[in-house]
mmCIF file of C-alpha atoms in Angstrom:
data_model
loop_
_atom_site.group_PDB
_atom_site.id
_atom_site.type_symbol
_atom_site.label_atom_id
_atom_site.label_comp_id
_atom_site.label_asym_id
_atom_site.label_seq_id
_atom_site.Cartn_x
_atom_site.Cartn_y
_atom_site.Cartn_z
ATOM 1 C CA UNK S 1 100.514 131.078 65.614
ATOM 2 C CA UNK S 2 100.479 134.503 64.007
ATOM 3 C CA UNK S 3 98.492 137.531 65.244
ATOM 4 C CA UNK S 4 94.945 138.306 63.769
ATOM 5 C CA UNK S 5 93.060 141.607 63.898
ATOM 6 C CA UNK S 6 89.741 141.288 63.044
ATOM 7 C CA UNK S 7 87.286 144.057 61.692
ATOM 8 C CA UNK S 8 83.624 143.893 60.929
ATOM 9 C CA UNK S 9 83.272 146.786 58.362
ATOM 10 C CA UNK S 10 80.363 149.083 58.810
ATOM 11 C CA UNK S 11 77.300 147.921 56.267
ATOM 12 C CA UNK S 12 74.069 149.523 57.778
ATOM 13 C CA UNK S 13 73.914 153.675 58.330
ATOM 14 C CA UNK S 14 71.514 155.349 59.484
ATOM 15 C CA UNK S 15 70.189 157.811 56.928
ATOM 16 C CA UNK S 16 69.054 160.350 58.984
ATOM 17 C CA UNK S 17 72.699 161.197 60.348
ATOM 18 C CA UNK S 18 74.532 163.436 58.548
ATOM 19 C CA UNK S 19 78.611 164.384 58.755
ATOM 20 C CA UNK S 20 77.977 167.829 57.278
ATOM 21 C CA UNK S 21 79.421 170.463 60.015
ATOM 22 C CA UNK S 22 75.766 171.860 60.384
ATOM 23 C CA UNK S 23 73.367 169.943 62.809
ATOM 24 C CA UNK S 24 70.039 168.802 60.578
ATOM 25 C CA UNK S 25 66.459 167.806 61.513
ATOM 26 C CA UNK S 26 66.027 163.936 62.152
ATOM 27 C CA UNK S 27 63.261 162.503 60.360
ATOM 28 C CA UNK S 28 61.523 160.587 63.147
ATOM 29 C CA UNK S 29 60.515 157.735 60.517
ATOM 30 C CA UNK S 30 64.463 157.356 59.753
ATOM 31 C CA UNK S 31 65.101 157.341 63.443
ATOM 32 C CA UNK S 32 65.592 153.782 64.690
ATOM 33 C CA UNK S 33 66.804 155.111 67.684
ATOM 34 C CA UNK S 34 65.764 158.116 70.173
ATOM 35 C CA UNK S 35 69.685 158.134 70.880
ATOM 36 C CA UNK S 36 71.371 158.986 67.704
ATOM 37 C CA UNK S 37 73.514 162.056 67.822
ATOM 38 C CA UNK S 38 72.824 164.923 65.831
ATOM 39 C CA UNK S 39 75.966 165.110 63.819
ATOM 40 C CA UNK S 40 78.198 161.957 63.051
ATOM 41 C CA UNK S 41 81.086 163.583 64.049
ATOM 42 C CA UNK S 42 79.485 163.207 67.765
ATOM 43 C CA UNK S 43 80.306 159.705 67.960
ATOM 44 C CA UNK S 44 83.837 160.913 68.196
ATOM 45 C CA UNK S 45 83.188 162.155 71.221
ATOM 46 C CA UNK S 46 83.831 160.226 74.717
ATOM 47 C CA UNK S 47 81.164 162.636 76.471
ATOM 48 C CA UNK S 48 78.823 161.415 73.704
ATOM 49 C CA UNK S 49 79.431 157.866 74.942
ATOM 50 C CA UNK S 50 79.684 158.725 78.904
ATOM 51 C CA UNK S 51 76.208 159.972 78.100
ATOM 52 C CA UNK S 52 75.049 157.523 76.034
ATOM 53 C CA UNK S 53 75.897 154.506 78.821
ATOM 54 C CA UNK S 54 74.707 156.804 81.436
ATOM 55 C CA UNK S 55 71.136 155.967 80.419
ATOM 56 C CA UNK S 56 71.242 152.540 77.790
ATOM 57 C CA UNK S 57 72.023 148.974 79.231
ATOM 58 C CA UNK S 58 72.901 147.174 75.606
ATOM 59 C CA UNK S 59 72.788 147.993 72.076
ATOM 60 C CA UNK S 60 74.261 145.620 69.435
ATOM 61 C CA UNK S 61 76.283 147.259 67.147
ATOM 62 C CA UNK S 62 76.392 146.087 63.552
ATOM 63 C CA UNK S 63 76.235 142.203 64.183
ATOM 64 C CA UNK S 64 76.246 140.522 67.128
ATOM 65 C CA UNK S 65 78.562 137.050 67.618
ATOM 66 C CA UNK S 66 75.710 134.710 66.611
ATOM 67 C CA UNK S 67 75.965 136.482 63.100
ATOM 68 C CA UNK S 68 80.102 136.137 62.275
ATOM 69 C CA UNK S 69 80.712 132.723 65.192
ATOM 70 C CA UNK S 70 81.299 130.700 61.908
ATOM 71 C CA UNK S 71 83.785 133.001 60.290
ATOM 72 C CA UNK S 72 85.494 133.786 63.657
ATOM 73 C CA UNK S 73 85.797 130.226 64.462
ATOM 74 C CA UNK S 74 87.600 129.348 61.201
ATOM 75 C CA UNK S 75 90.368 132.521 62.152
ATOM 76 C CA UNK S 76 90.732 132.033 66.186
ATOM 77 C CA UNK S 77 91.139 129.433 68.624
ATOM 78 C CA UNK S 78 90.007 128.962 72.064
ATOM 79 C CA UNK S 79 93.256 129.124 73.876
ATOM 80 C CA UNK S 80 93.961 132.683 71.816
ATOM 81 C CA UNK S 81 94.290 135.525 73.862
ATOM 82 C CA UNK S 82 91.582 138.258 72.608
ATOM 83 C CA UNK S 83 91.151 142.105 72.722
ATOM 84 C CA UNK S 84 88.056 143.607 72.111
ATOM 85 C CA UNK S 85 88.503 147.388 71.546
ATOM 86 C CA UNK S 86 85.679 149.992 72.113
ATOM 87 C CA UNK S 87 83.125 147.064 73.494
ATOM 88 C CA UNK S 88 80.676 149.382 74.409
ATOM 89 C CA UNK S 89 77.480 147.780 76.160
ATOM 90 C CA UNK S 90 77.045 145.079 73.452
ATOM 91 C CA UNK S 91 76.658 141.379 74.118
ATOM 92 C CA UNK S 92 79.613 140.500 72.046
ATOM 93 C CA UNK S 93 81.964 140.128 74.576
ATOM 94 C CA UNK S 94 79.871 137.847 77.137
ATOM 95 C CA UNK S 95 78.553 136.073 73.764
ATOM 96 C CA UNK S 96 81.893 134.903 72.957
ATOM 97 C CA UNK S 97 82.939 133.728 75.949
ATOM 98 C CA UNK S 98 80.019 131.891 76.382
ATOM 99 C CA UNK S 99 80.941 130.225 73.022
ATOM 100 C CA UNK S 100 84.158 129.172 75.154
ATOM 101 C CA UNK S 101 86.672 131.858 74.459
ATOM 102 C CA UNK S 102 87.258 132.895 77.739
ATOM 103 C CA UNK S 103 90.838 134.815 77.347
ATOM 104 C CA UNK S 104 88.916 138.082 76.716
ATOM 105 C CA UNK S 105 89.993 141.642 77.925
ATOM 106 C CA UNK S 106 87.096 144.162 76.582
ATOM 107 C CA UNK S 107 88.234 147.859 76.638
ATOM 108 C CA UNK S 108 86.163 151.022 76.510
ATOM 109 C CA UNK S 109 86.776 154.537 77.252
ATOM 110 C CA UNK S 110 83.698 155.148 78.405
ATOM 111 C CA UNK S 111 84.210 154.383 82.024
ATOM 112 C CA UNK S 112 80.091 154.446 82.892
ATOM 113 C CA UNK S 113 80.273 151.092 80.476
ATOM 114 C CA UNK S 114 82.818 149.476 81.954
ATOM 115 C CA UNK S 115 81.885 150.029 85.147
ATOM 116 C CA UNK S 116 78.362 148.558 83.950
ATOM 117 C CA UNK S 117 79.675 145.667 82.118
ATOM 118 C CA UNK S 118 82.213 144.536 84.932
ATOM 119 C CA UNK S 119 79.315 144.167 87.319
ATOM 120 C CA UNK S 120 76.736 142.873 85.219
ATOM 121 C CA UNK S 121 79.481 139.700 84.279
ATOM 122 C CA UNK S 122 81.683 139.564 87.801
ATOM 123 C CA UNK S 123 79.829 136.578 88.870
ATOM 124 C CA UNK S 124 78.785 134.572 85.566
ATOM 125 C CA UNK S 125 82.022 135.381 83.763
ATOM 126 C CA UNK S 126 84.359 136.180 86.103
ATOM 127 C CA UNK S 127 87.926 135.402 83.900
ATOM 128 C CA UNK S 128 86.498 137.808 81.939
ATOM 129 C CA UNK S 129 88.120 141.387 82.278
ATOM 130 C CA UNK S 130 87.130 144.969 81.652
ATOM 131 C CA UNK S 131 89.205 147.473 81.234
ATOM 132 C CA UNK S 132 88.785 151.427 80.876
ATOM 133 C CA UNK S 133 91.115 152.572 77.885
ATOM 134 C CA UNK S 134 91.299 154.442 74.511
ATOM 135 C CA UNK S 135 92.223 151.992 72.096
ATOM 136 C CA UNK S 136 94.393 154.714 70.416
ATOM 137 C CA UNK S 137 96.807 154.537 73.292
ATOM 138 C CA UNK S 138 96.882 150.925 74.428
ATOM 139 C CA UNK S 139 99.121 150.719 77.894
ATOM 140 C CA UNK S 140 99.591 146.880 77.029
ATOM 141 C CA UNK S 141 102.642 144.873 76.254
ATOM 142 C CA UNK S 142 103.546 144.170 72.603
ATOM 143 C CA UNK S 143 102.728 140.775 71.602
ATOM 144 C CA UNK S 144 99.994 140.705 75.073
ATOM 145 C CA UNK S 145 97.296 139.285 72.640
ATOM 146 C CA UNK S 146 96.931 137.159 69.734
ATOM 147 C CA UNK S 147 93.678 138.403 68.219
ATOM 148 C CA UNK S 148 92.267 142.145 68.616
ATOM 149 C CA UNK S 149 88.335 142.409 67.576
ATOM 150 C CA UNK S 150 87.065 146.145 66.533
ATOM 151 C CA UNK S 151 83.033 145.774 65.494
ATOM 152 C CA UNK S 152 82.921 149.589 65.241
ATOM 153 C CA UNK S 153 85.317 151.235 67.113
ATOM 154 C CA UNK S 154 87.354 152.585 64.142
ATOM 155 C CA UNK S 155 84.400 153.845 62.708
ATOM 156 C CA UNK S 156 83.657 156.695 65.596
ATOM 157 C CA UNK S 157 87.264 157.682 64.762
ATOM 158 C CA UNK S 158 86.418 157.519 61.421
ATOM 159 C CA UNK S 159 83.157 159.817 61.840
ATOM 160 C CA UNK S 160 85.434 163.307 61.175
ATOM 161 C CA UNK S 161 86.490 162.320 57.717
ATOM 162 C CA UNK S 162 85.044 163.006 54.738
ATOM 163 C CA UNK S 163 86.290 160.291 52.931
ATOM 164 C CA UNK S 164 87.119 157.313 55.034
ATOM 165 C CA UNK S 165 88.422 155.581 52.055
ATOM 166 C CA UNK S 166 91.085 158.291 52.088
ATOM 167 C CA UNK S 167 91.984 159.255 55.923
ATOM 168 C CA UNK S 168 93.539 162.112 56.889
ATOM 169 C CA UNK S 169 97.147 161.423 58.137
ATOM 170 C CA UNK S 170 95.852 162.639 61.691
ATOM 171 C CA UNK S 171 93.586 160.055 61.962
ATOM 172 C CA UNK S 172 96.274 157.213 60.435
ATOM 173 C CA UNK S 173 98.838 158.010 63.129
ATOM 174 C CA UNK S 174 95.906 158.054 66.115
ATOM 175 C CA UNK S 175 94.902 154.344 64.663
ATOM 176 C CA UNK S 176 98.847 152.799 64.684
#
């Protein structure tokens, strides 16, 4: 079976974040969330995230499983060996498996996630693995998985262009 990479493109923003090199003033009524960074380019960051983690137990970026199981299910296979890069503390990861994909090794660099997520699933989903790595350099071997997942991993990488359609070449080479 050939490989599959899988990426849920980014539909909702918030409007009150901004990728302008000056910080601006939230608008509290834009605000979903007392988290948000000041500046896009923040999310870049991996002392954003350590932060972040420190003090949230689960946010669902984008979708969540229940909203793309369909789709997925007509791409993958249970006996597929799956990465999920930049998990973060979404349900995702334990979502899928309980949908019986249990070959899943989630990554983060945030280690205060991992660290979180690891002993939140030990016991309930203990095949399960968690890893603490950039997804920009992967230490696995080629060929190691057959499907990689990114929700929104690429688009904290993403957060320092000003035209994401058009990347700089910086940001290509730190994605391959």
């Amino acid at each position: 079976a050939g490989n599959v990479a899988l990426c849920v493109e980014e539909k909702y923003k918030y409007a009150s974040a901004t990728n302008s090199d000056t910080e601006t003033e939230h608008d509290e009524t834009l605000r979903p969330r007392s988290n948000l960074p000041r500046n896009n380019k923040e999310y870049n960051s991996k002392e954003y995230w350590e932060d972040r983690f420190r003090h949230e137990k689960e946010f669902e970026w984008l979708v969540s499983y229940r909203d793309i199981a369909t789709q997925l299910k007509k791409l993958i296979n249970r006996s597929q060996r799956i990465l999920l890069v930049g998990c973060g503390n979404s349900s995702f990861s334990a979502d899928i498996y309980d949908d019986g994909f249990i070959n899943i090794t989630s990554i983060d660099y945030s280690e205060n996630v991992i660290d979180s997520m690891r002993k939140r699933h030990e016991k309930s989903r203990p095949e399960m693995k968690w890893i603490v790595m950039d997804m920009t350099i992967l230490s696995f071997q080629a060929e190691e998985f057959d499907v990689v997942i990114d929700k929104a991993a690429m688009d904290a990488i993403m957060t320092k262009e000003n035209d994401v359609w058009n990347p700089s070449q910086e940001v290509v080479d730190s994605a391959w």
